[in-house]
Amino acid sequence: MRRILVTSALPYANGHIHLGHLVEYIQTDIWVRFQRLQGNRAIYVCADDTHGTAIMIRAASEGRTEEDLIAEMSKSHQEDFSGFDIEFDHYGSTNSEANKETCNEIWKSLNEAGMVIEKEIEQLYDTEKGLFLADRMVRGTCPFCKALDQPGDNCSKCGETYSPKDLIDPISKLSETVPETRTAKHLFVHIEKLHEFLDEWTQSGTLPPESSNYLKNYFLNEKLKDWDISRPSPYFGFEIPDSPGNYWYVWFDAPIGYIASTKEWCNRENENIDDWWKNDQTEIHHFIGKDIQYFHTLFWPAMLKTSPYSLPTKIHIHGFLTVDGEKMAKSKGTFIRAATYLKHLNPSALRYYYASRLSSKVEDIDLNLEDFANKVNADLVGKVINLASRTAKFVSDSGLSEKYPDDGGLFESAAKEGNKIAADYEAGNYSHAMRRILEIADKANPFVEQNAPWELRKDPEKSKELQDVCTIALNIFRQLVIYLSPVLPSLSKKTEELFGEPIQSWDQSLSPLTGIKLNKFKHMMNRVDPKNIESMTEESKEEATKELASTHVEAKSSNWNDSGSPLEEEPLSEEISFDDFMKPDLRVARIVEAKEVPEARKLIQLTLSLGGDERRNVFAGIKSAYEPEELVGRLVVMVANLAPRKMKFGISEGMVIASGPGGKEVYLVSPDEGALPGQRIH
RNA sequence: UGCGGGGUAGAGCAGUUCGGUAGCUCGUCAGGCUCAUAACCUGGAGGUCGUAGGUUCAAAUCCUACCCCCGCAUCCA
C-alpha cells in the first residue's frame, strides 16, 4: 500500500472559482479517488491562499477586515468544490497558526543555510495611503517610448521592461497622487546557491519533460536571480520574525500552506506529520497549472531542500482552459463561475468531459460547448447508462442469474483491460482511460442488440436466457462504472444503490455479481440540454455586465446596445488638457504604396502622402487584417509628428490610427468623403 | 529568431513509443430495432495521414530538409 499526499494549488481568496480552476481540482480529485480505489492510502489537502496586497486593498475598499473577506471566500470556494464532488481531507487557510509556525521553521532553515541576504531597493511609496506600491499599482509615462499611462513593470506600447521608479510622471493607482521614491530593506533568497541541485532535480523525472526543458533553457541556463521574499509594512500577511516591519511575500507562505494544511489534518485525525512530510516512503504529489510552475519547480524545492521536509515526488502540470477554442472572456459569457455552472448543469458532465480531454502533457484543454453536450450525452447516457436502463427492468423480479453465464469472453476481456485503464489513470492519461472504457461499452451494446432481451421476454420458456443476457449486460455496466467511479462518484453511488453492493475497490471489476436481487432502476443522469448551456453563458454574460456597471461610474443606457467590453478591456485614460490634445498632429494621408514586409509577422510597409511631395514611410501592424493591395489609394489618419522610430525593417515616420484588439480585428480610421491629404484633424 | 505543442474524412480527435488492412465520436446517406432518456444496432459515402526526398519487401509511424498553425519568449504595434 502506498502512502500518498496530494495537493492542488491554493486558490487565491480574491476571486471566485471558475471553470478554469476546476480543471485542476477535478483532475486532482479523480487521481485521489483512483488511488483509494486501488487500495492506496491517499489524502488530499488544500487551502485558500489569503495574503498579499490585493486582498488588503479589496478589504479596505469594501470597508471590512481582511479576515472577514477571506472567511467569506473560503466558505464560497468550499461550497463550489463540494458542488463538483471535489472532496478534500482538509481545507485550510494560509492565514493560520499552523502556517505561521511552519513559515518560521522554514525561514530558520533558510537562514541557517546562509540562503537569505539583505539588500536596499528603491521603490515608489504612496505618501497618502502610506504604503509601498507594487508594480501594478503604478502608472506613468514609459521612459523608453514616452507612451502615456503605462503600467509599472513594462510598457504595453513598446514592450520595454523597467522598474516603476523609472516611469516618468508616475501616479499611484490607489490615491491618484504622485508617489515618491523611498529606499527600503528587502530580504532575498539567494537561490543561485542551489543552482546545481535544481539543475539535477528538475531533470530527475519529477516534472513533465516539457517543463524540464523549459526550465533548463529559460531559467537554469543563467544565474538564478535572487528572490525578493519580503514586503514592507503595511501588508496583509505574516511579519518576518527577525525583520520587524517586513512581511513574507505571499508566494513564500502559499506553498508552505500545503504543509500547514497537512498539519491541521494530522491534529484532527491523530496522525503524525512526520509520516507525511518527513518520510521518504511517502509520496508527495502536487497538481498545478503551467502558470505557476516557476514557483513550484525552482523556489519551492529550494525552500524544501534546506528544510527538514520532503521534496515532492511528482509535480503534475496542466495547461489552461479555453472555451470554444478561445481564452475565457467575460464579454462572451465563457468566463463561467463554478456556481453559475451548477445552477444550469450537472457537475458529472463536466467531470467526464474534462477527464475525456486530460492527458499527462502540459497542454491547454478546450471546452467546446457543442462537443461537450454531444460527448456526455452519447458516451455516458447513450452508451454506458443505457446498458443498465435497457435491461434492468427485465430482471426486476428474477434478479441476476445464480451462475455467471457464458458471455463469449466479454466480461473477462473487459476485466483484463482494467490494468491498462489503471495505468492510464496513474499516469494522468485520463483521456486514454476514457477511450478504453468506452470501447468496452461499444462492444456491450451490440451484444444486447444481438440477444434482444425484449424478444426473449415474450417467450416464457426463454426466461432463463433472458435473465442471463441481462446479467451479462448489467455486470458489464457495473464494471464500466467501477472504472469510471473516480471520475463519476455520483454515478458510482447510484450504481451501488441499484445492486445493493458498495463499490470500494478496483478489483471488484474482476468478478461479476450473481444471484442477487436488484433494486428498482432509477434514472442515473440527465442529458445535457444545449438550452441550459445557453442559459448558463447568458447568465455569465449578465454577471459580467453587472460587475462592469458596478465598477464603472455609469453605464449609459442606449438604444444601440453596444457591449461594454471594449471599454472594460481598455479603460479610459486620465483627463488631459486642450494643449495636451493639440500635441499629436493628426493628418489626413493617402496610402500611395503598400508593401508586404516578408520577414515581418505583423507589419505592412506604407508610403503615405500628405499632399504635394510630402511622403512618409510608415510600418503599420495591420498585416493580419488587411491586404496591401486593398490599402493603396485609401485615405487614413496618421500621427504626423511622432518621433521617427527605428524598427527591425527600417525607420517608421509616424503611425496610422486604428482601433480593435488586434489580430483580424483591426479597423483603420478613415475620414469622410472630401477630406484632403495634409489636412489637420482638430 | 528561440523553446514547446500541433498539421490524419465536413468538425473534433485517436493511432506514431515498438513500421505490417487508416480508426473513433459528431455530422451526413441508406436500412434495422422499438428494451432504453429522439436511445441503440447494421451498412455506405467521405482521407494524396502538411510538402518533398530518403531508408525498407512494407512508412501516418523511422531519417533529412522544408512549409503552415497555436502558445510562450523575443522583435514589433
PDB file of N, CA and C in Angstrom, chain A residues 199-281:
ATOM      1  N   ASP A 199      19.369  22.102 -11.067  1.00  0.00           N
ATOM      2  CA  ASP A 199      19.670  21.520 -12.382  1.00  0.00           C
ATOM      3  C   ASP A 199      19.318  20.041 -12.384  1.00  0.00           C
ATOM      4  N   GLU A 200      19.771  19.404 -11.334  1.00  0.00           N
ATOM      5  CA  GLU A 200      19.602  17.967 -11.244  1.00  0.00           C
ATOM      6  C   GLU A 200      18.144  17.603 -10.960  1.00  0.00           C
ATOM      7  N   TRP A 201      17.599  18.297  -9.975  1.00  0.00           N
ATOM      8  CA  TRP A 201      16.243  17.950  -9.523  1.00  0.00           C
ATOM      9  C   TRP A 201      15.210  18.147 -10.626  1.00  0.00           C
ATOM     10  N   THR A 202      15.359  19.214 -11.401  1.00  0.00           N
ATOM     11  CA  THR A 202      14.372  19.487 -12.446  1.00  0.00           C
ATOM     12  C   THR A 202      14.490  18.512 -13.615  1.00  0.00           C
ATOM     13  N   GLN A 203      15.593  17.762 -13.656  1.00  0.00           N
ATOM     14  CA  GLN A 203      15.746  16.783 -14.734  1.00  0.00           C
ATOM     15  C   GLN A 203      15.539  15.359 -14.232  1.00  0.00           C
ATOM     16  N   SER A 204      15.056  15.240 -13.022  1.00  0.00           N
ATOM     17  CA  SER A 204      15.048  13.909 -12.412  1.00  0.00           C
ATOM     18  C   SER A 204      13.773  13.119 -12.679  1.00  0.00           C
ATOM     19  N   GLY A 205      12.892  13.636 -13.557  1.00  0.00           N
ATOM     20  CA  GLY A 205      11.674  12.899 -13.842  1.00  0.00           C
ATOM     21  C   GLY A 205      10.523  13.289 -12.941  1.00  0.00           C
ATOM     22  N   THR A 206      10.782  14.253 -12.087  1.00  0.00           N
ATOM     23  CA  THR A 206       9.732  14.749 -11.192  1.00  0.00           C
ATOM     24  C   THR A 206       8.729  15.597 -11.966  1.00  0.00           C
ATOM     25  N   LEU A 207       9.217  16.213 -13.030  1.00  0.00           N
ATOM     26  CA  LEU A 207       8.384  17.128 -13.815  1.00  0.00           C
ATOM     27  C   LEU A 207       8.096  16.517 -15.177  1.00  0.00           C
ATOM     28  N   PRO A 208       7.017  16.973 -15.819  1.00  0.00           N
ATOM     29  CA  PRO A 208       6.811  16.553 -17.205  1.00  0.00           C
ATOM     30  C   PRO A 208       7.965  17.065 -18.066  1.00  0.00           C
ATOM     31  N   PRO A 209       8.353  16.327 -19.093  1.00  0.00           N
ATOM     32  CA  PRO A 209       9.524  16.709 -19.894  1.00  0.00           C
ATOM     33  C   PRO A 209       9.425  18.118 -20.497  1.00  0.00           C
ATOM     34  N   GLU A 210       8.208  18.524 -20.881  1.00  0.00           N
ATOM     35  CA  GLU A 210       8.077  19.867 -21.451  1.00  0.00           C
ATOM     36  C   GLU A 210       8.575  20.918 -20.456  1.00  0.00           C
ATOM     37  N   SER A 211       8.246  20.696 -19.191  1.00  0.00           N
ATOM     38  CA  SER A 211       8.610  21.659 -18.170  1.00  0.00           C
ATOM     39  C   SER A 211      10.098  21.615 -17.857  1.00  0.00           C
ATOM     40  N   SER A 212      10.651  20.405 -17.807  1.00  0.00           N
ATOM     41  CA  SER A 212      12.088  20.295 -17.582  1.00  0.00           C
ATOM     42  C   SER A 212      12.850  21.068 -18.643  1.00  0.00           C
ATOM     43  N   ASN A 213      12.435  20.888 -19.884  1.00  0.00           N
ATOM     44  CA  ASN A 213      13.101  21.583 -20.990  1.00  0.00           C
ATOM     45  C   ASN A 213      12.987  23.079 -20.852  1.00  0.00           C
ATOM     46  N   TYR A 214      11.782  23.512 -20.534  1.00  0.00           N
ATOM     47  CA  TYR A 214      11.507  24.927 -20.423  1.00  0.00           C
ATOM     48  C   TYR A 214      12.409  25.562 -19.372  1.00  0.00           C
ATOM     49  N   LEU A 215      12.494  24.905 -18.209  1.00  0.00           N
ATOM     50  CA  LEU A 215      13.298  25.459 -17.124  1.00  0.00           C
ATOM     51  C   LEU A 215      14.770  25.473 -17.493  1.00  0.00           C
ATOM     52  N   LYS A 216      15.197  24.402 -18.126  1.00  0.00           N
ATOM     53  CA  LYS A 216      16.597  24.263 -18.491  1.00  0.00           C
ATOM     54  C   LYS A 216      17.013  25.363 -19.460  1.00  0.00           C
ATOM     55  N   ASN A 217      16.142  25.626 -20.431  1.00  0.00           N
ATOM     56  CA  ASN A 217      16.513  26.594 -21.456  1.00  0.00           C
ATOM     57  C   ASN A 217      16.238  28.026 -21.038  1.00  0.00           C
ATOM     58  N   TYR A 218      15.291  28.180 -20.134  1.00  0.00           N
ATOM     59  CA  TYR A 218      14.867  29.535 -19.898  1.00  0.00           C
ATOM     60  C   TYR A 218      15.384  30.113 -18.587  1.00  0.00           C
ATOM     61  N   PHE A 219      15.442  29.337 -17.538  1.00  0.00           N
ATOM     62  CA  PHE A 219      15.892  29.883 -16.258  1.00  0.00           C
ATOM     63  C   PHE A 219      17.254  29.353 -15.853  1.00  0.00           C
ATOM     64  N   LEU A 220      17.457  28.068 -16.065  1.00  0.00           N
ATOM     65  CA  LEU A 220      18.639  27.453 -15.479  1.00  0.00           C
ATOM     66  C   LEU A 220      19.880  27.591 -16.356  1.00  0.00           C
ATOM     67  N   ASN A 221      19.749  28.236 -17.503  1.00  0.00           N
ATOM     68  CA  ASN A 221      20.926  28.411 -18.345  1.00  0.00           C
ATOM     69  C   ASN A 221      21.693  29.670 -17.967  1.00  0.00           C
ATOM     70  N   GLU A 222      21.184  30.411 -16.992  1.00  0.00           N
ATOM     71  CA  GLU A 222      21.957  31.539 -16.495  1.00  0.00           C
ATOM     72  C   GLU A 222      21.835  31.566 -14.986  1.00  0.00           C
ATOM     73  N   LYS A 223      22.529  32.546 -14.408  1.00  0.00           N
ATOM     74  CA  LYS A 223      22.470  32.667 -12.950  1.00  0.00           C
ATOM     75  C   LYS A 223      21.055  32.942 -12.505  1.00  0.00           C
ATOM     76  N   LEU A 224      20.627  32.257 -11.473  1.00  0.00           N
ATOM     77  CA  LEU A 224      19.285  32.488 -10.946  1.00  0.00           C
ATOM     78  C   LEU A 224      19.263  33.802 -10.172  1.00  0.00           C
ATOM     79  N   LYS A 225      18.240  34.561 -10.415  1.00  0.00           N
ATOM     80  CA  LYS A 225      18.142  35.846  -9.715  1.00  0.00           C
ATOM     81  C   LYS A 225      17.742  35.634  -8.263  1.00  0.00           C
ATOM     82  N   ASP A 226      18.225  36.515  -7.419  1.00  0.00           N
ATOM     83  CA  ASP A 226      17.800  36.467  -6.020  1.00  0.00           C
ATOM     84  C   ASP A 226      16.302  36.711  -5.955  1.00  0.00           C
ATOM     85  N   TRP A 227      15.655  36.011  -5.061  1.00  0.00           N
ATOM     86  CA  TRP A 227      14.194  36.077  -4.989  1.00  0.00           C
ATOM     87  C   TRP A 227      13.770  37.004  -3.859  1.00  0.00           C
ATOM     88  N   ASP A 228      13.122  38.077  -4.225  1.00  0.00           N
ATOM     89  CA  ASP A 228      12.690  39.090  -3.257  1.00  0.00           C
ATOM     90  C   ASP A 228      11.518  38.534  -2.449  1.00  0.00           C
ATOM     91  N   ILE A 229      11.782  38.271  -1.202  1.00  0.00           N
ATOM     92  CA  ILE A 229      10.857  37.498  -0.388  1.00  0.00           C
ATOM     93  C   ILE A 229      10.104  38.353   0.628  1.00  0.00           C
ATOM     94  N   SER A 230      10.493  39.615   0.772  1.00  0.00           N
ATOM     95  CA  SER A 230       9.873  40.433   1.821  1.00  0.00           C
ATOM     96  C   SER A 230       9.118  41.611   1.239  1.00  0.00           C
ATOM     97  N   ARG A 231       8.116  42.026   1.960  1.00  0.00           N
ATOM     98  CA  ARG A 231       7.363  43.218   1.584  1.00  0.00           C
ATOM     99  C   ARG A 231       7.230  44.094   2.813  1.00  0.00           C
ATOM    100  N   PRO A 232       7.469  45.411   2.613  1.00  0.00           N
ATOM    101  CA  PRO A 232       7.397  46.292   3.773  1.00  0.00           C
ATOM    102  C   PRO A 232       5.955  46.528   4.221  1.00  0.00           C
ATOM    103  N   SER A 233       5.806  46.863   5.466  1.00  0.00           N
ATOM    104  CA  SER A 233       4.506  47.183   6.045  1.00  0.00           C
ATOM    105  C   SER A 233       3.921  48.402   5.337  1.00  0.00           C
ATOM    106  N   PRO A 234       2.618  48.542   5.201  1.00  0.00           N
ATOM    107  CA  PRO A 234       1.594  47.575   5.600  1.00  0.00           C
ATOM    108  C   PRO A 234       1.377  46.517   4.538  1.00  0.00           C
ATOM    109  N   TYR A 235       1.175  45.315   4.997  1.00  0.00           N
ATOM    110  CA  TYR A 235       0.994  44.193   4.087  1.00  0.00           C
ATOM    111  C   TYR A 235       0.178  43.161   4.833  1.00  0.00           C
ATOM    112  N   PHE A 236      -0.798  42.571   4.165  1.00  0.00           N
ATOM    113  CA  PHE A 236      -1.575  41.540   4.851  1.00  0.00           C
ATOM    114  C   PHE A 236      -0.851  40.218   4.716  1.00  0.00           C
ATOM    115  N   GLY A 237      -0.281  39.768   5.849  1.00  0.00           N
ATOM    116  CA  GLY A 237       0.488  38.527   5.806  1.00  0.00           C
ATOM    117  C   GLY A 237       1.144  38.317   7.152  1.00  0.00           C
ATOM    118  N   PHE A 238       2.242  37.563   7.165  1.00  0.00           N
ATOM    119  CA  PHE A 238       2.950  37.305   8.419  1.00  0.00           C
ATOM    120  C   PHE A 238       4.200  38.174   8.481  1.00  0.00           C
ATOM    121  N   GLU A 239       4.379  38.791   9.623  1.00  0.00           N
ATOM    122  CA  GLU A 239       5.580  39.602   9.822  1.00  0.00           C
ATOM    123  C   GLU A 239       6.781  38.664   9.982  1.00  0.00           C
ATOM    124  N   ILE A 240       7.893  39.061   9.378  1.00  0.00           N
ATOM    125  CA  ILE A 240       9.085  38.217   9.462  1.00  0.00           C
ATOM    126  C   ILE A 240       9.715  38.406  10.838  1.00  0.00           C
ATOM    127  N   PRO A 241       9.910  37.324  11.591  1.00  0.00           N
ATOM    128  CA  PRO A 241      10.288  37.440  12.999  1.00  0.00           C
ATOM    129  C   PRO A 241      11.561  38.259  13.224  1.00  0.00           C
ATOM    130  N   ASP A 242      12.591  38.032  12.413  1.00  0.00           N
ATOM    131  CA  ASP A 242      13.841  38.747  12.679  1.00  0.00           C
ATOM    132  C   ASP A 242      13.957  40.015  11.835  1.00  0.00           C
ATOM    133  N   SER A 243      12.835  40.466  11.292  1.00  0.00           N
ATOM    134  CA  SER A 243      12.894  41.674  10.476  1.00  0.00           C
ATOM    135  C   SER A 243      11.602  42.476  10.639  1.00  0.00           C
ATOM    136  N   PRO A 244      11.436  43.069  11.797  1.00  0.00           N
ATOM    137  CA  PRO A 244      10.187  43.772  12.113  1.00  0.00           C
ATOM    138  C   PRO A 244       9.828  44.784  11.035  1.00  0.00           C
ATOM    139  N   GLY A 245       8.557  44.887  10.733  1.00  0.00           N
ATOM    140  CA  GLY A 245       8.117  45.832   9.704  1.00  0.00           C
ATOM    141  C   GLY A 245       8.154  45.223   8.315  1.00  0.00           C
ATOM    142  N   ASN A 246       8.700  44.027   8.198  1.00  0.00           N
ATOM    143  CA  ASN A 246       8.709  43.332   6.912  1.00  0.00           C
ATOM    144  C   ASN A 246       7.860  42.073   6.977  1.00  0.00           C
ATOM    145  N   TYR A 247       7.217  41.789   5.864  1.00  0.00           N
ATOM    146  CA  TYR A 247       6.309  40.644   5.801  1.00  0.00           C
ATOM    147  C   TYR A 247       6.761  39.695   4.708  1.00  0.00           C
ATOM    148  N   TRP A 248       6.439  38.428   4.884  1.00  0.00           N
ATOM    149  CA  TRP A 248       6.756  37.484   3.822  1.00  0.00           C
ATOM    150  C   TRP A 248       5.847  37.721   2.627  1.00  0.00           C
ATOM    151  N   TYR A 249       6.450  37.722   1.493  1.00  0.00           N
ATOM    152  CA  TYR A 249       5.718  37.825   0.243  1.00  0.00           C
ATOM    153  C   TYR A 249       4.775  36.636   0.130  1.00  0.00           C
ATOM    154  N   VAL A 250       3.593  36.872  -0.438  1.00  0.00           N
ATOM    155  CA  VAL A 250       2.558  35.845  -0.461  1.00  0.00           C
ATOM    156  C   VAL A 250       3.044  34.522  -1.076  1.00  0.00           C
ATOM    157  N   TRP A 251       3.955  34.599  -2.055  1.00  0.00           N
ATOM    158  CA  TRP A 251       4.419  33.357  -2.667  1.00  0.00           C
ATOM    159  C   TRP A 251       5.404  32.569  -1.792  1.00  0.00           C
ATOM    160  N   PHE A 252       5.811  33.196  -0.669  1.00  0.00           N
ATOM    161  CA  PHE A 252       6.613  32.417   0.278  1.00  0.00           C
ATOM    162  C   PHE A 252       5.692  31.539   1.124  1.00  0.00           C
ATOM    163  N   ASP A 253       4.643  32.154   1.658  1.00  0.00           N
ATOM    164  CA  ASP A 253       3.832  31.367   2.587  1.00  0.00           C
ATOM    165  C   ASP A 253       2.769  30.505   1.902  1.00  0.00           C
ATOM    166  N   ALA A 254       2.495  30.768   0.614  1.00  0.00           N
ATOM    167  CA  ALA A 254       1.458  29.976  -0.052  1.00  0.00           C
ATOM    168  C   ALA A 254       1.799  28.475  -0.143  1.00  0.00           C
ATOM    169  N   PRO A 255       2.939  28.100  -0.726  1.00  0.00           N
ATOM    170  CA  PRO A 255       3.215  26.652  -0.799  1.00  0.00           C
ATOM    171  C   PRO A 255       3.419  26.026   0.568  1.00  0.00           C
ATOM    172  N   ILE A 256       3.896  26.821   1.505  1.00  0.00           N
ATOM    173  CA  ILE A 256       4.056  26.279   2.860  1.00  0.00           C
ATOM    174  C   ILE A 256       2.693  25.870   3.411  1.00  0.00           C
ATOM    175  N   GLY A 257       1.659  26.518   2.867  1.00  0.00           N
ATOM    176  CA  GLY A 257       0.297  26.146   3.225  1.00  0.00           C
ATOM    177  C   GLY A 257      -0.009  24.669   2.978  1.00  0.00           C
ATOM    178  N   TYR A 258       0.681  24.045   2.039  1.00  0.00           N
ATOM    179  CA  TYR A 258       0.481  22.605   1.810  1.00  0.00           C
ATOM    180  C   TYR A 258       0.830  21.836   3.082  1.00  0.00           C
ATOM    181  N   ILE A 259       1.974  22.224   3.659  1.00  0.00           N
ATOM    182  CA  ILE A 259       2.432  21.526   4.869  1.00  0.00           C
ATOM    183  C   ILE A 259       1.501  21.855   6.041  1.00  0.00           C
ATOM    184  N   ALA A 260       1.180  23.154   6.140  1.00  0.00           N
ATOM    185  CA  ALA A 260       0.358  23.583   7.277  1.00  0.00           C
ATOM    186  C   ALA A 260      -1.003  22.904   7.252  1.00  0.00           C
ATOM    187  N   SER A 261      -1.582  22.814   6.062  1.00  0.00           N
ATOM    188  CA  SER A 261      -2.886  22.185   5.963  1.00  0.00           C
ATOM    189  C   SER A 261      -2.795  20.709   6.367  1.00  0.00           C
ATOM    190  N   THR A 262      -1.692  20.073   5.979  1.00  0.00           N
ATOM    191  CA  THR A 262      -1.493  18.681   6.376  1.00  0.00           C
ATOM    192  C   THR A 262      -1.383  18.575   7.900  1.00  0.00           C
ATOM    193  N   LYS A 263      -0.672  19.540   8.491  1.00  0.00           N
ATOM    194  CA  LYS A 263      -0.527  19.540   9.952  1.00  0.00           C
ATOM    195  C   LYS A 263      -1.886  19.611  10.632  1.00  0.00           C
ATOM    196  N   GLU A 264      -2.732  20.488  10.125  1.00  0.00           N
ATOM    197  CA  GLU A 264      -4.056  20.631  10.740  1.00  0.00           C
ATOM    198  C   GLU A 264      -4.843  19.329  10.622  1.00  0.00           C
ATOM    199  N   TRP A 265      -4.702  18.712   9.456  1.00  0.00           N
ATOM    200  CA  TRP A 265      -5.383  17.429   9.267  1.00  0.00           C
ATOM    201  C   TRP A 265      -4.842  16.387  10.262  1.00  0.00           C
ATOM    202  N   CYS A 266      -3.533  16.377  10.434  1.00  0.00           N
ATOM    203  CA  CYS A 266      -2.902  15.438  11.358  1.00  0.00           C
ATOM    204  C   CYS A 266      -3.427  15.639  12.777  1.00  0.00           C
ATOM    205  N   ASN A 267      -3.519  16.899  13.175  1.00  0.00           N
ATOM    206  CA  ASN A 267      -4.015  17.174  14.524  1.00  0.00           C
ATOM    207  C   ASN A 267      -5.419  16.638  14.714  1.00  0.00           C
ATOM    208  N   ARG A 268      -6.232  16.831  13.682  1.00  0.00           N
ATOM    209  CA  ARG A 268      -7.621  16.404  13.787  1.00  0.00           C
ATOM    210  C   ARG A 268      -7.732  14.882  13.796  1.00  0.00           C
ATOM    211  N   GLU A 269      -6.905  14.246  12.990  1.00  0.00           N
ATOM    212  CA  GLU A 269      -7.036  12.804  12.779  1.00  0.00           C
ATOM    213  C   GLU A 269      -6.065  11.987  13.619  1.00  0.00           C
ATOM    214  N   ASN A 270      -5.335  12.675  14.517  1.00  0.00           N
ATOM    215  CA  ASN A 270      -4.347  11.970  15.317  1.00  0.00           C
ATOM    216  C   ASN A 270      -3.289  11.269  14.481  1.00  0.00           C
ATOM    217  N   GLU A 271      -2.834  11.964  13.472  1.00  0.00           N
ATOM    218  CA  GLU A 271      -1.769  11.423  12.631  1.00  0.00           C
ATOM    219  C   GLU A 271      -0.489  12.175  12.962  1.00  0.00           C
ATOM    220  N   ASN A 272       0.624  11.615  12.517  1.00  0.00           N
ATOM    221  CA  ASN A 272       1.904  12.248  12.776  1.00  0.00           C
ATOM    222  C   ASN A 272       2.407  12.928  11.495  1.00  0.00           C
ATOM    223  N   ILE A 273       2.653  14.217  11.583  1.00  0.00           N
ATOM    224  CA  ILE A 273       3.083  14.981  10.397  1.00  0.00           C
ATOM    225  C   ILE A 273       4.362  14.407   9.806  1.00  0.00           C
ATOM    226  N   ASP A 274       5.214  13.859  10.647  1.00  0.00           N
ATOM    227  CA  ASP A 274       6.482  13.315  10.146  1.00  0.00           C
ATOM    228  C   ASP A 274       6.270  12.146   9.185  1.00  0.00           C
ATOM    229  N   ASP A 275       5.174  11.413   9.387  1.00  0.00           N
ATOM    230  CA  ASP A 275       4.886  10.306   8.467  1.00  0.00           C
ATOM    231  C   ASP A 275       4.571  10.815   7.069  1.00  0.00           C
ATOM    232  N   TRP A 276       4.094  12.053   7.016  1.00  0.00           N
ATOM    233  CA  TRP A 276       3.635  12.567   5.721  1.00  0.00           C
ATOM    234  C   TRP A 276       4.644  13.486   5.049  1.00  0.00           C
ATOM    235  N   TRP A 277       5.373  14.225   5.837  1.00  0.00           N
ATOM    236  CA  TRP A 277       6.269  15.213   5.221  1.00  0.00           C
ATOM    237  C   TRP A 277       7.756  14.983   5.516  1.00  0.00           C
ATOM    238  N   LYS A 278       8.039  13.969   6.316  1.00  0.00           N
ATOM    239  CA  LYS A 278       9.466  13.743   6.592  1.00  0.00           C
ATOM    240  C   LYS A 278       9.801  12.266   6.472  1.00  0.00           C
ATOM    241  N   ASN A 279       9.127  11.618   5.555  1.00  0.00           N
ATOM    242  CA  ASN A 279       9.327  10.180   5.438  1.00  0.00           C
ATOM    243  C   ASN A 279       9.452   9.862   3.948  1.00  0.00           C
ATOM    244  N   ASP A 280      10.567   9.269   3.571  1.00  0.00           N
ATOM    245  CA  ASP A 280      10.753   9.093   2.123  1.00  0.00           C
ATOM    246  C   ASP A 280       9.942   7.937   1.562  1.00  0.00           C
ATOM    247  N   GLN A 281       9.180   7.261   2.415  1.00  0.00           N
ATOM    248  CA  GLN A 281       8.238   6.257   1.912  1.00  0.00           C
ATOM    249  C   GLN A 281       6.927   6.905   1.451  1.00  0.00           C
TER     250      GLN A 281
END
